[in-house]
Tab-separated table of C-alpha atoms in Angstrom:
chain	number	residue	atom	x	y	z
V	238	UNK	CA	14.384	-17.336	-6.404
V	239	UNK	CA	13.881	-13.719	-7.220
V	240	UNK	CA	11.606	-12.622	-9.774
V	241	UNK	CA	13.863	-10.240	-10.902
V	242	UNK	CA	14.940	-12.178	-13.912
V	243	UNK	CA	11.287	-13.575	-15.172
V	244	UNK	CA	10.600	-9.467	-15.290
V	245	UNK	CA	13.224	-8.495	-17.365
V	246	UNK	CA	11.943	-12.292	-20.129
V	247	UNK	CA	8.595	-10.534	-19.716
V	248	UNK	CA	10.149	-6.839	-21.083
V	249	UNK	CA	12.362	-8.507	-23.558
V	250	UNK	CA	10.010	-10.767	-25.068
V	251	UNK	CA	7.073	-8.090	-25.308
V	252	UNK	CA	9.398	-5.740	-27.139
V	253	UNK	CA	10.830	-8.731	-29.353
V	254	UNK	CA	7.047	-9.599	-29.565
V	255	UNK	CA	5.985	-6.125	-31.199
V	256	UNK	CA	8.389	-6.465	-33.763
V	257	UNK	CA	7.993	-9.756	-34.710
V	258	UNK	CA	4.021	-9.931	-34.985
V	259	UNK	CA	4.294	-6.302	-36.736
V	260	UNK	CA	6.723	-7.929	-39.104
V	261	UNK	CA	4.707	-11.082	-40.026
V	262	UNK	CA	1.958	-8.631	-40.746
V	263	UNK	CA	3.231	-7.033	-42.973
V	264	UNK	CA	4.961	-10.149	-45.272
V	265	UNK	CA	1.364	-11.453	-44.657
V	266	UNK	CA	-0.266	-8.692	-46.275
V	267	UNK	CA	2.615	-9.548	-49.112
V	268	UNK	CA	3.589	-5.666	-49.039
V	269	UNK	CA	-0.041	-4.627	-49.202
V	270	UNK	CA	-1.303	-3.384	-45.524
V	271	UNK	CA	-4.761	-2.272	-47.384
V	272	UNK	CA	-5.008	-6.070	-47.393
V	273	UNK	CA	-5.030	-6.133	-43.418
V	274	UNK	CA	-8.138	-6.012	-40.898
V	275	UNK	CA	-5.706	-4.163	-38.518
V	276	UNK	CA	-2.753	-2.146	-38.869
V	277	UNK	CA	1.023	-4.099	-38.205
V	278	UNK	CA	1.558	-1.778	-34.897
V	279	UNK	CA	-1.533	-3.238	-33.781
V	280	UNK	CA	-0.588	-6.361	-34.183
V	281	UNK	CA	2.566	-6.023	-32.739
V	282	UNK	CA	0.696	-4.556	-29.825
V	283	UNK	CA	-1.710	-7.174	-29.239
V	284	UNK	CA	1.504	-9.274	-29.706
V	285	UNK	CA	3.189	-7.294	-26.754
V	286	UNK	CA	0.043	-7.093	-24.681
V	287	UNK	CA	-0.659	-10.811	-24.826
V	288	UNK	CA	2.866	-11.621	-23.747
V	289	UNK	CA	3.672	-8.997	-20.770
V	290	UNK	CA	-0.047	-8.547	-19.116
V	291	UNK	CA	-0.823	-12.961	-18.129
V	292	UNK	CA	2.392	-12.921	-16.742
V	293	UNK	CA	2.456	-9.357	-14.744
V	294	UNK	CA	-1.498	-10.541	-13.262
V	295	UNK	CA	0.488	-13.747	-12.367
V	296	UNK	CA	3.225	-12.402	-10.465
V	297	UNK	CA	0.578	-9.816	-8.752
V	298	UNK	CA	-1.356	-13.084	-7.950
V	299	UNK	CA	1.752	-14.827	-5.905
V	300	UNK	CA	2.813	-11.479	-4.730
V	301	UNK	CA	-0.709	-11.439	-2.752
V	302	UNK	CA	-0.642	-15.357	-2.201
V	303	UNK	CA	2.634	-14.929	-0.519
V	304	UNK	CA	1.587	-12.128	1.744
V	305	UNK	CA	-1.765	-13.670	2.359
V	306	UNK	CA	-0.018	-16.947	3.373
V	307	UNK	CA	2.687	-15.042	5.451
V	308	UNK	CA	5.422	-16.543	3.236
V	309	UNK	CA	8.642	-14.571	4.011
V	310	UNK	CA	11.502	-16.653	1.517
V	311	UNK	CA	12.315	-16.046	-1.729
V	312	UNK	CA	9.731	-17.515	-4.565
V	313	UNK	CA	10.432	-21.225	-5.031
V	314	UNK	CA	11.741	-22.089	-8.606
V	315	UNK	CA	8.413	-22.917	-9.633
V	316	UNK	CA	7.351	-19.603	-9.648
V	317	UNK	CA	9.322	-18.034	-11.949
V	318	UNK	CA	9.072	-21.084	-14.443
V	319	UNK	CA	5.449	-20.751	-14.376
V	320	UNK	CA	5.830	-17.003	-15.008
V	321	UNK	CA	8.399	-17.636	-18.179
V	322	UNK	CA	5.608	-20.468	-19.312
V	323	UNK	CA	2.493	-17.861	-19.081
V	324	UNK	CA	4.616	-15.347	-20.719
V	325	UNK	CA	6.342	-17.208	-23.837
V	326	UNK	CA	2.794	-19.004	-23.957
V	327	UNK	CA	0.954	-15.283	-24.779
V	328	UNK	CA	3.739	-14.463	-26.927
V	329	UNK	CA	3.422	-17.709	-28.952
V	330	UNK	CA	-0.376	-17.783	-29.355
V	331	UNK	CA	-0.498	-14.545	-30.075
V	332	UNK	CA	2.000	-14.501	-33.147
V	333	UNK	CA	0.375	-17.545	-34.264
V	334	UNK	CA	-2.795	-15.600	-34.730
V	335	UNK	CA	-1.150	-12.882	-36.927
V	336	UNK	CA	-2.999	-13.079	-40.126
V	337	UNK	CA	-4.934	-11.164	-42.714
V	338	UNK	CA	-8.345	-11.092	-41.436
V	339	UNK	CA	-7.668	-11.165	-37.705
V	340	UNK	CA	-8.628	-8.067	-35.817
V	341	UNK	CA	-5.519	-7.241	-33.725
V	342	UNK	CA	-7.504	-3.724	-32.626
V	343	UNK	CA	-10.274	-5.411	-30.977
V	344	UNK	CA	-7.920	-7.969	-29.328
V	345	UNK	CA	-5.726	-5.484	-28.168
V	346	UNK	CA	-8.237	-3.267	-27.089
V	347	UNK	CA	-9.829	-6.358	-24.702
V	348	UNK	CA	-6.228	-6.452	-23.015
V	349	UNK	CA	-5.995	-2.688	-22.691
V	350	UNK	CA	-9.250	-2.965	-21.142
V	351	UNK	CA	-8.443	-5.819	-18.869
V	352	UNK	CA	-5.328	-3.962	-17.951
V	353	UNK	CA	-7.549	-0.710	-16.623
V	354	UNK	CA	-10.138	-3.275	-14.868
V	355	UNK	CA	-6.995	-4.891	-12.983
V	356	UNK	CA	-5.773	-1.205	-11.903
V	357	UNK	CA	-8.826	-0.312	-10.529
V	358	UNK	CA	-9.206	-3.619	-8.308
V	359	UNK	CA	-5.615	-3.277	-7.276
V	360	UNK	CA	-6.719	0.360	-5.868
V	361	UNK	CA	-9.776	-0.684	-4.295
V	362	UNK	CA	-8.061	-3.815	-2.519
V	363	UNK	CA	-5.460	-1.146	-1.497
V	364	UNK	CA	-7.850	0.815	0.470
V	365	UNK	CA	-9.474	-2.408	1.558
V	366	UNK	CA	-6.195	-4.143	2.723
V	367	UNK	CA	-5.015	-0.536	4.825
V	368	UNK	CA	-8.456	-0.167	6.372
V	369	UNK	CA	-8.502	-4.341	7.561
V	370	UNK	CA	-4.796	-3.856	8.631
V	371	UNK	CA	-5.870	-0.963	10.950
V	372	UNK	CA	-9.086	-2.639	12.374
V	373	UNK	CA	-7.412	-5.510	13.011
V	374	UNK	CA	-4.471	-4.215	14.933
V	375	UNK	CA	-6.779	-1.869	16.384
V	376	UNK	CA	-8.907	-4.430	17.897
V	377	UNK	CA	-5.873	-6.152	19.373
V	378	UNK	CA	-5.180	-3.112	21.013
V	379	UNK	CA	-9.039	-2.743	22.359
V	380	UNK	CA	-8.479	-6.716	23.806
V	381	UNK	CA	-5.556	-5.115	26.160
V	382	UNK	CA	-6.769	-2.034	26.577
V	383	UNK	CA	-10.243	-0.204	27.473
V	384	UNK	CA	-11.801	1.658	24.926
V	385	UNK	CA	-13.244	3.820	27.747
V	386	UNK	CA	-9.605	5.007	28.651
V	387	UNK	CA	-8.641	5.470	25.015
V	388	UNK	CA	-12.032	7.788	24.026
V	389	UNK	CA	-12.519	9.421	26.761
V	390	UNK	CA	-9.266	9.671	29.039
V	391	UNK	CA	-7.466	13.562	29.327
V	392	UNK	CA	-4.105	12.220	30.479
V	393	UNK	CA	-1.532	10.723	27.247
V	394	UNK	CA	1.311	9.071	29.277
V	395	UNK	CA	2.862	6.131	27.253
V	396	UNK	CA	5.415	3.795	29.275
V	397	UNK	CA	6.996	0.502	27.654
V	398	UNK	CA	6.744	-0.920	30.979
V	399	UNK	CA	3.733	-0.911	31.585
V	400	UNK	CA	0.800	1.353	33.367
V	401	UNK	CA	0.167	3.703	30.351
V	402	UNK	CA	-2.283	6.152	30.221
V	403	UNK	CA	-3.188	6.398	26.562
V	404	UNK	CA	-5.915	8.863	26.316
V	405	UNK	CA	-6.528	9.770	22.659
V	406	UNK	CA	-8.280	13.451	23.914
V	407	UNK	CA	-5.284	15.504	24.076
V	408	UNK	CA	-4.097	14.280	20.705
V	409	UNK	CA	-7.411	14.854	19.499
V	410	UNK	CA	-7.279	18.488	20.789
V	411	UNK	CA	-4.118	19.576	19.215
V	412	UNK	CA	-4.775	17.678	15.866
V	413	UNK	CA	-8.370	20.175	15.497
V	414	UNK	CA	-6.608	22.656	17.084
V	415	UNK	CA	-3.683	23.408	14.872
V	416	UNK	CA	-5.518	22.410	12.107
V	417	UNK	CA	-8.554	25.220	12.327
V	418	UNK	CA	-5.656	27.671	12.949
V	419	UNK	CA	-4.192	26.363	9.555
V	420	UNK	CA	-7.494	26.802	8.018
V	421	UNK	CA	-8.359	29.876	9.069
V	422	UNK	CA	-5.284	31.246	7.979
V	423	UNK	CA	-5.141	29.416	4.430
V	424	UNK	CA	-8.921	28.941	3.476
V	425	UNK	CA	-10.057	33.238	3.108
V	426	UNK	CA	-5.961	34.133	1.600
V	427	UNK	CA	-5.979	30.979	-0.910
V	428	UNK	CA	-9.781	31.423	-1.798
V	429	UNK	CA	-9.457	35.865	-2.680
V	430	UNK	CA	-6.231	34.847	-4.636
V	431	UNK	CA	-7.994	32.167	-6.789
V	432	UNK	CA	-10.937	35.013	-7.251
V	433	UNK	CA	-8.390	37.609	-8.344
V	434	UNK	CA	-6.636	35.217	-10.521
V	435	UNK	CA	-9.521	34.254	-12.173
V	436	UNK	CA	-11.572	37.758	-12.231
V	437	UNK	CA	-9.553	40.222	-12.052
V	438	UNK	CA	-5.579	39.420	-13.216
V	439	UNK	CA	-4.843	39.942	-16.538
V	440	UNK	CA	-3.275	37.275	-18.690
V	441	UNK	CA	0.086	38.736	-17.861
V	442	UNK	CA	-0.365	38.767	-14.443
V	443	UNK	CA	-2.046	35.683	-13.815
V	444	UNK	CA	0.742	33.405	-15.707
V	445	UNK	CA	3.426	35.084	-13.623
V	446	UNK	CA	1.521	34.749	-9.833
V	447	UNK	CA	-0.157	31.172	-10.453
V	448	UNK	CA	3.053	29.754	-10.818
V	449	UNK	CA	4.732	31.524	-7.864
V	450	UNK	CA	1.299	30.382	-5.329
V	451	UNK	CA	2.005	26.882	-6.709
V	452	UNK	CA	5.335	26.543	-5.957
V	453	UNK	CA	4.589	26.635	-2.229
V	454	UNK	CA	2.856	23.500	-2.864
V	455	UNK	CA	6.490	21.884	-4.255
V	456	UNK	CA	8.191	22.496	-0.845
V	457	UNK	CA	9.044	19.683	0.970
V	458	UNK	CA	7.361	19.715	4.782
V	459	UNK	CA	10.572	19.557	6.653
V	460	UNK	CA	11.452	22.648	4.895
V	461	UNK	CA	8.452	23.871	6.425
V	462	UNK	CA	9.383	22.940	9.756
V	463	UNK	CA	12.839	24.260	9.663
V	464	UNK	CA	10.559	27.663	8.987
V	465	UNK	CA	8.661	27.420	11.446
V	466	UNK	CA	11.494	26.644	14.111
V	467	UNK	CA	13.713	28.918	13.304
V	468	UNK	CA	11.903	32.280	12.239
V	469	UNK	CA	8.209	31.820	12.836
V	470	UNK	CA	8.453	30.473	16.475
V	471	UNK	CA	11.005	33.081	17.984
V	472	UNK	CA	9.121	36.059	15.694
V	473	UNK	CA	5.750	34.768	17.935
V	474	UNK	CA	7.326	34.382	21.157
V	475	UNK	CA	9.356	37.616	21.030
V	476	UNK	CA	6.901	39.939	19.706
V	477	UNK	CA	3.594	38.254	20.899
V	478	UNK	CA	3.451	35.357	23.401
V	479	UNK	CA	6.329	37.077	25.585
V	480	UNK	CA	4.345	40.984	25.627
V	481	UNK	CA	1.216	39.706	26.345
V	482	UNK	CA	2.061	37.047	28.632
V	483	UNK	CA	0.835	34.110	27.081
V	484	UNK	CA	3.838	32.122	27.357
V	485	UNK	CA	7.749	31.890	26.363
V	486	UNK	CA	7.923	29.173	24.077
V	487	UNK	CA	8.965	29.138	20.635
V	488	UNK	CA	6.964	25.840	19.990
V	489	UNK	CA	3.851	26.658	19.733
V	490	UNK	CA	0.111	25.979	18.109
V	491	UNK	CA	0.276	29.250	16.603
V	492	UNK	CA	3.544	28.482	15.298
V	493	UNK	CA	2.692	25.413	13.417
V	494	UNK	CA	-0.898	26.724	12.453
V	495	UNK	CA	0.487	29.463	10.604
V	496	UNK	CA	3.069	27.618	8.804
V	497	UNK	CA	0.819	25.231	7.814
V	498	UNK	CA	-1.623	27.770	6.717
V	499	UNK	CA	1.025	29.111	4.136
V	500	UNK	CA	1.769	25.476	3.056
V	501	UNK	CA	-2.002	24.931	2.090
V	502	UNK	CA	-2.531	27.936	0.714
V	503	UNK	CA	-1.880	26.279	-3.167
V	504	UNK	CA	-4.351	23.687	-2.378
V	505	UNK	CA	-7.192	26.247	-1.712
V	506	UNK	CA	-5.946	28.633	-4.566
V	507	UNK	CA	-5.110	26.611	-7.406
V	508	UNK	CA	-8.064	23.907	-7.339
V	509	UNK	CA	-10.199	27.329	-6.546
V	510	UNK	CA	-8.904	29.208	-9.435
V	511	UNK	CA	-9.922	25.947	-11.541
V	512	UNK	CA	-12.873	25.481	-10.671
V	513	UNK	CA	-14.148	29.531	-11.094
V	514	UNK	CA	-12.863	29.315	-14.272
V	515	UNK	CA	-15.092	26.381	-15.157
V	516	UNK	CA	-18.260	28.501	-14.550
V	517	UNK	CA	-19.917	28.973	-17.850
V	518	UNK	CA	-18.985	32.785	-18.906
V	519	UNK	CA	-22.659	32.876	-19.966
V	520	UNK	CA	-23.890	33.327	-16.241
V	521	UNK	CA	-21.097	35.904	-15.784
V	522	UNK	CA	-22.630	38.025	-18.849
V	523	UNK	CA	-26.277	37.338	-18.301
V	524	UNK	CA	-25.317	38.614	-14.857
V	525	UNK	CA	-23.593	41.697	-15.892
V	526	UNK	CA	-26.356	42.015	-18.373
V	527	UNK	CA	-28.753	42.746	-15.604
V	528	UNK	CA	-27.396	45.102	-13.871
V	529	UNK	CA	-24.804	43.449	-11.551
V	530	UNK	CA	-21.428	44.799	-10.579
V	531	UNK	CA	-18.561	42.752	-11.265
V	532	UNK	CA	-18.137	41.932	-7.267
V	533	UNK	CA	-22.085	41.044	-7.166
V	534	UNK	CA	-21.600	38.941	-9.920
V	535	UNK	CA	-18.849	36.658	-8.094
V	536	UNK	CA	-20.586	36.988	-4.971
V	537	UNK	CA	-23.765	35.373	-6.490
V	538	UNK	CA	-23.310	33.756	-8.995
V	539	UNK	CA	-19.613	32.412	-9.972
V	540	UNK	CA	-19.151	31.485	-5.849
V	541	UNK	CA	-22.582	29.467	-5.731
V	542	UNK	CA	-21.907	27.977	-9.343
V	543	UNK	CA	-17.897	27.301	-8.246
V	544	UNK	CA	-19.731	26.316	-4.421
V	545	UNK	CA	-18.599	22.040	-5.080
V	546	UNK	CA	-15.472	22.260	-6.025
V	547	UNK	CA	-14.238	24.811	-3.562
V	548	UNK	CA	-15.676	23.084	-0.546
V	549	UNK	CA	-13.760	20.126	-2.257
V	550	UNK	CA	-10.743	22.047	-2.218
V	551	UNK	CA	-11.118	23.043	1.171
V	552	UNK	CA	-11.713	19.619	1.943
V	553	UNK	CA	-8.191	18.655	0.726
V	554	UNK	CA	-6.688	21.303	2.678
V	555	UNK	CA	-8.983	20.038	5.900
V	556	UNK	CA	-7.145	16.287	5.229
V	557	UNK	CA	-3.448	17.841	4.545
V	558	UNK	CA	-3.601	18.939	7.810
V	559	UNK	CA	-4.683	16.893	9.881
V	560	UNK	CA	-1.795	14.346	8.446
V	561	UNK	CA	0.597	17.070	8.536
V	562	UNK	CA	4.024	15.377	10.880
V	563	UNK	CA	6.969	17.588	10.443
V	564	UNK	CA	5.506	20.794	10.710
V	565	UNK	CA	3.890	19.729	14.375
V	566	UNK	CA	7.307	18.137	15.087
V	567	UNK	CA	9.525	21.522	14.505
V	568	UNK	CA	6.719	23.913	15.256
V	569	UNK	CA	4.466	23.073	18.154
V	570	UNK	CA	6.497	20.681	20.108
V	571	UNK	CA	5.538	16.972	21.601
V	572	UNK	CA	3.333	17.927	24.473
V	573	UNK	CA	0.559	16.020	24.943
V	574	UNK	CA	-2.197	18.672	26.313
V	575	UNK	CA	-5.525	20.317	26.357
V	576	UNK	CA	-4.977	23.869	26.257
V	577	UNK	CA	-7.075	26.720	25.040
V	578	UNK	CA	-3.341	29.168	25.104
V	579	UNK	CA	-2.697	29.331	21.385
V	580	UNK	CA	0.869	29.769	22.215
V	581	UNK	CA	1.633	26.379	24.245
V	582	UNK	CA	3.252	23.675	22.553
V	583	UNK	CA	1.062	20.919	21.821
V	584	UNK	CA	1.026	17.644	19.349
V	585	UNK	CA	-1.300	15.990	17.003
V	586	UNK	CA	-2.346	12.533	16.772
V	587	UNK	CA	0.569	11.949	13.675
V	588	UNK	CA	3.212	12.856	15.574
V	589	UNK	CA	2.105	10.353	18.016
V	590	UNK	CA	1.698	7.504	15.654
V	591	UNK	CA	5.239	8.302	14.640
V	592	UNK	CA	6.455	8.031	18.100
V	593	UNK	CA	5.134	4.942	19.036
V	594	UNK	CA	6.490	2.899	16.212
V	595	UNK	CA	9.883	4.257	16.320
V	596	UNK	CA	12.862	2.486	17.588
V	597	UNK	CA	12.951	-0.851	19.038
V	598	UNK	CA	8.654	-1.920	19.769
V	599	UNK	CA	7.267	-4.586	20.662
V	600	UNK	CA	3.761	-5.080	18.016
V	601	UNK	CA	2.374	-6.947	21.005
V	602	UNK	CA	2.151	-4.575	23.471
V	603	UNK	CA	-0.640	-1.532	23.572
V	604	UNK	CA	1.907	0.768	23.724
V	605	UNK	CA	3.260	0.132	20.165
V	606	UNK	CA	-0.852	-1.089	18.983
V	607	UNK	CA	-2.280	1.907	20.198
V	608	UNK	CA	-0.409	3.421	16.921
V	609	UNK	CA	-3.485	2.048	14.965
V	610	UNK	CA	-6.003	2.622	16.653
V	611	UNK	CA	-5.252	6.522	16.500
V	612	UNK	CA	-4.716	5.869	12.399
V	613	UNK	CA	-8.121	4.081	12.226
V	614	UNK	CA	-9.281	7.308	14.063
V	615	UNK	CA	-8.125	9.582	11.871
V	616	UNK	CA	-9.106	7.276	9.255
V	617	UNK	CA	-12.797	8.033	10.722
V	618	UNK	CA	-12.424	11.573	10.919
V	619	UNK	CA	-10.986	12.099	7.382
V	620	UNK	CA	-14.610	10.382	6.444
V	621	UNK	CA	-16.431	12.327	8.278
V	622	UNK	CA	-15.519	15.327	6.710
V	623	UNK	CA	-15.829	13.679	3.132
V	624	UNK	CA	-19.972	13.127	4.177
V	625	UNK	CA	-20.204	16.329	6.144
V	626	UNK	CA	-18.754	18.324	2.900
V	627	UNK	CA	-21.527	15.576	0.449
V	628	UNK	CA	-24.017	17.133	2.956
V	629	UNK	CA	-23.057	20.874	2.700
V	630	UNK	CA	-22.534	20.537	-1.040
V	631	UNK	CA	-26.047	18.892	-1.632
V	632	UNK	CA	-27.927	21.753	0.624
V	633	UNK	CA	-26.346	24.667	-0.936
V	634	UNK	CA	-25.256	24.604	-4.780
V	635	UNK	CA	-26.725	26.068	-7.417
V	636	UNK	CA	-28.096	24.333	-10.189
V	637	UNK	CA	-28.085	25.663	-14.174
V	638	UNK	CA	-29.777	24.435	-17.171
């Protein structure tokens, strides 16, 4: 049976339930509300609280019981009985307790509070469940296949049939390569514009350009792609790779560094820009009160102050692309390489994941497994950079009283 209808008892009866226990408030207070310990809406709150969040923890609780016990059919009828039960149960209890001295505040407050607990354990068994699902499957893939070949092989070569070479170095290669390009490109452009927004714009001028930066953040990736295969490519290829001999193709590392570079450049600026303007404006006038210029001043002392949340910003920009698909797709092409020729198409480790679970696979075979294992790689590498940015944060920021 689908749970479809329980949800919708659950919705009506918590809305009936707010009106109802707010109602028999206020005839118990006999017109008087001074006469209450809690207001009627908070009654009718608890009311609505006590009804909808059992119920909602108990269908979360099968929902993980079925997928924990592999069950694949519809809920048996006892389910959503039980779920109608727990819910009309809260609802009933709850109205019961409507009365002059009960503290509907505090009650409601409790399920309010158990209501953030269960949101925070349903994130952290979130994480938990994607990181077991990729070890797991990765470790099948390690039982048919040598880790040796995967690490440390040069050649990428899958065949369905059999006899793949599924060296992860290649992927590896064009994953760092295209995204230091991207970097390099995004990180000093986003980072100046968040200082001049900050420092230097006016008021005027700052509500009119943050906007515009921001919206590059809005556009969807394929959009992106499109970009980069239809001007950025043939712009590199006909007025760089091709004069200097570097190559003919439109598909290119260049091609999708660059474009990627303009997509992060939001993430840099904007989370830049708000973190400069957190710097106490004290340490900008005791600066300026010593003698400093207005550049010496950011140089010193708003950059080192700012120093945490701009390597976290860079950070984000580090992770956005090295998950970055559709640009790779459209921009640098699907070849599997190690090349140091910025202008030969090359792929990431994404693209590749993408690729090996599309169309008809078999989850048995390495072929289709090996899909994990890169994920739980890049899983690895995203941490990495989260303790190697802890590290560089720790060494080199500045401290104020």
């Amino acid at each position: 049976m689908s749970l479809t209808l329980p949800l919708l008892f659950i919705a009506a009866l918590s809305v009936g339930g707010f009106f109802i226990a707010r109602s028999r408030a206020q005839s118990a207070a006999g017109g008087d509300i001074r006469k209450l310990a809690s207001l009627p809406r908070q009654h009718g709150l608890n009311t609505a609280l006590s009804t909808a969040i059992p119920a909602l923890f108990a269908i979360l609780a099968w929902l993980f019981a079925a997928r924990l016990l592999s069950y694949r059919e519809t809920a048996p009828i006892w389910v959503p009985l039980a779920i109608i039960v727990i819910a009309t149960l809260g609802f009933i209890l709850s109205v019961m307790r409507v009365s002059v001295t009960f503290r509907a505040r505090t009650a409601a407050e409790g399920w309010i509070r158990s209501l953030l607990i269960g949101a925070s354990v349903i994130a952290i068994l979130t994480t938990v469940g994607i990181v077991f699902s990729m070890l797991f499957e990765s470790i099948n893939f390690f039982s048919q296949y040598r880790w040796q070949d995967f690490f440390f092989s040069t050649n990428w070569s899958p065949n369905f049939r059999g006899n793949s070479d599924l060296g992860i170095l290649p992927l590896l290669w064009g994953t760092l390569y295209i995204s230091v390009i991207a970097l390099i490109f995004a990180v000093p452009i986003g980072l100046f514009a968040a200082v001049y927004l900050s420092e230097y714009a006016s008021r005027r001028t700052r509500s009119v350009f943050k906007p515009l930066i921001e919206i590059l953040a809005g556009i969807p990736t394929i959009v992106y792609g499109l970009f980069a295969l239809v001007t950025v490519g043939p712009f590199l290829r006909d007025y760089l790779a091709q004069p200097t001999g570097f190559g003919d193709s439109a598909s290119s590392v260049m091609t999708a560094g660059l474009v990627m570079g303009i997509m992060l450049i939001p993430f840099v600026s904007s989370l830049s820009d708000d973190i400069i303007n957190a710097v106490p404006q004290s340490l900008r006038d005791g600066s300026l009160g010593l003698g400093s210029t207005h550049s010496e001043t950011i140089r010193q002392v708003v950059l080192p102050a700012a120093l945490p949340g701009i390597v976290g910003a860079i950070l984000l920009a580090a992770s956005r692309a090295i998950g970055e698909t559709m640009i790779v797709v459209l921009g640098a092409g699907a070849a599997a390489r190690l090349d140091l020729n910025p202008f030969e198409a090359m792929t990431t480790v994404t693209v590749k994941i993408v690729s090996q679970l599309t169309g008809d696979t078999d989850f048995a075979s390495p072929e289709t497994l090996v899909a994990f294992a890169l994920g739980l790689t890049l899983f690895v590498i995203t941490l990495a950079l989260n303790v190697l940015a802890l590290y560089i944060v720790r060494r080199y920021r500045e401290q104020y009283e």
